């Protein structure tokens, strides 16, 4: 497809995305102006961004809307890939300096008397030097409105009247093609089929022990992870099983173990596997077995030859009997050889719907939970992430005001991903619109619908206690008092469980509100989780209470 046709189709896609009610047209225009289409076929679109920040933001917030626009315009489901082309911004700048004087039309010429600033492309990096990602330039005062105008297209846009070209235009370096395929391929080939047994593990250098923020909620898990990284295979912590709700840092600790071992023990082979990806590769290897007898053996060998095997989110495998059996075989083979196994899940082993022989073996070593972070830990994460972002983007002494940091820490849920995305959103707003002086009131407006939990939802432990008291006809003095009769203990356990689920507070904080300690709160939650497995009456009571409590937060 020629570049003119490709750019025309990209403009049509951009206009379609901007037209959606749930999209901010000014932000779409600002970000899409930093993207360039590189190749397009009947079901694939390749885009490049000029730096890692733009790439990451587009992947997180705009790939799905782009796919939706392509589906609306063509009726075809597309795979959309984004790569970084560090030369892109320089080429645009150089092109602007060459073409602007020659354009000579009223639409592009500066107004009479306007002061123009020549655009100078940055010097190329020295030979052998790593290219530094470009920092998105802040617009000059008065330019924000221009960023918000989407380019209108005539009704006869070719995107709506002609099928897409079926001849893909190959994209040339610089970009890591293997990484793009791994990230976007809906059905990645199993390692065995691609010579995976000889490939090195994919390190995630940004997730290390050094940038893991430690607090009371995760200190023990952190200590155990460090001990495993320093002495992999030692029996007291082999296997290590880390559990906790999504977004609390389980994957961070697993990747930190992997990176530490790869850095300090290069002779050891580490393999990290997400359970969903492991399942996909297992199914693919089993299907390929009839065509290629060695495929299944190669699949197992890839994991059996690991010195350290880390499997994330094993709760995803409940009900997947054959895949669980393979995991169990790998587990027994590796631990018998003194090799380290690390597992993670969103719940303790016995609460995963798996056979007893699995969870009893998974619990044979160290089992530790990560609790929701306290305000102090969340504040530390906000500061750490803002500093890390500032360094990676070359922003010098950029900082977030202390009241903005505290607002984000107090209002975010326990999910660290949500907290970090809030920080990124605020920093982006400051950079894009040159607003380093944003106030906490402006941040509150910006993040009004961002947080899924926290105080901004106006729900408290007292609200949950009040709802439970009314539902079960017990008094506050009984609910938080010393009584241990069934008629009081059961509502108390339900209330503590709901506090944990709806507020994401640490066990200790919840326990204090019921005049109980940390261990009692943990036991209450575990008891209710056990009852929920097969007791429909308990399930219905929880559902009814959640509906009642939801009215308090509206």
PDB file of N, CA and C in Angstrom, residues 7 32 42 52 148 151 201 265 276 434 450 509:
ATOM      1  N   UNK A   7      -1.716   6.823   4.777  1.00  0.00           N
ATOM      2  CA  UNK A   7      -1.972   7.985   5.628  1.00  0.00           C
ATOM      3  C   UNK A   7      -3.433   8.410   5.578  1.00  0.00           C
ATOM      4  N   UNK A  32      -2.542  10.825  18.699  1.00  0.00           N
ATOM      5  CA  UNK A  32      -2.461  10.244  17.363  1.00  0.00           C
ATOM      6  C   UNK A  32      -1.536  11.059  16.449  1.00  0.00           C
ATOM      7  N   UNK A  42      -5.117  -6.824   5.361  1.00  0.00           N
ATOM      8  CA  UNK A  42      -6.551  -7.030   5.541  1.00  0.00           C
ATOM      9  C   UNK A  42      -6.947  -7.243   6.995  1.00  0.00           C
ATOM     10  N   UNK A  52       8.939   5.894  24.075  1.00  0.00           N
ATOM     11  CA  UNK A  52       8.321   4.823  24.862  1.00  0.00           C
ATOM     12  C   UNK A  52       7.080   5.290  25.610  1.00  0.00           C
ATOM     13  N   UNK A 148      -6.586  19.942  20.025  1.00  0.00           N
ATOM     14  CA  UNK A 148      -7.875  19.302  20.206  1.00  0.00           C
ATOM     15  C   UNK A 148      -8.700  19.178  18.949  1.00  0.00           C
ATOM     16  N   UNK A 151      -8.909  16.061  12.503  1.00  0.00           N
ATOM     17  CA  UNK A 151      -8.963  16.366  11.078  1.00  0.00           C
ATOM     18  C   UNK A 151     -10.239  15.805  10.465  1.00  0.00           C
ATOM     19  N   UNK A 201      15.446 -16.492  28.638  1.00  0.00           N
ATOM     20  CA  UNK A 201      14.219 -15.939  29.200  1.00  0.00           C
ATOM     21  C   UNK A 201      14.140 -14.458  28.928  1.00  0.00           C
ATOM     22  N   UNK A 265      23.518 -14.674  38.860  1.00  0.00           N
ATOM     23  CA  UNK A 265      23.855 -16.067  38.553  1.00  0.00           C
ATOM     24  C   UNK A 265      23.569 -16.333  37.073  1.00  0.00           C
ATOM     25  N   UNK A 276      -2.079 -18.089  31.739  1.00  0.00           N
ATOM     26  CA  UNK A 276      -2.882 -18.054  30.513  1.00  0.00           C
ATOM     27  C   UNK A 276      -2.015 -18.390  29.305  1.00  0.00           C
ATOM     28  N   UNK A 434       1.546  21.922  29.332  1.00  0.00           N
ATOM     29  CA  UNK A 434       2.494  22.831  29.971  1.00  0.00           C
ATOM     30  C   UNK A 434       1.939  23.395  31.279  1.00  0.00           C
ATOM     31  N   UNK A 450     -11.652   8.058  37.688  1.00  0.00           N
ATOM     32  CA  UNK A 450     -10.522   7.146  37.479  1.00  0.00           C
ATOM     33  C   UNK A 450     -10.485   6.019  38.505  1.00  0.00           C
ATOM     34  N   UNK A 509      -6.309  -3.056  59.994  1.00  0.00           N
ATOM     35  CA  UNK A 509      -7.191  -1.896  60.059  1.00  0.00           C
ATOM     36  C   UNK A 509      -8.650  -2.319  60.209  1.00  0.00           C
TER      37      UNK A 509
END
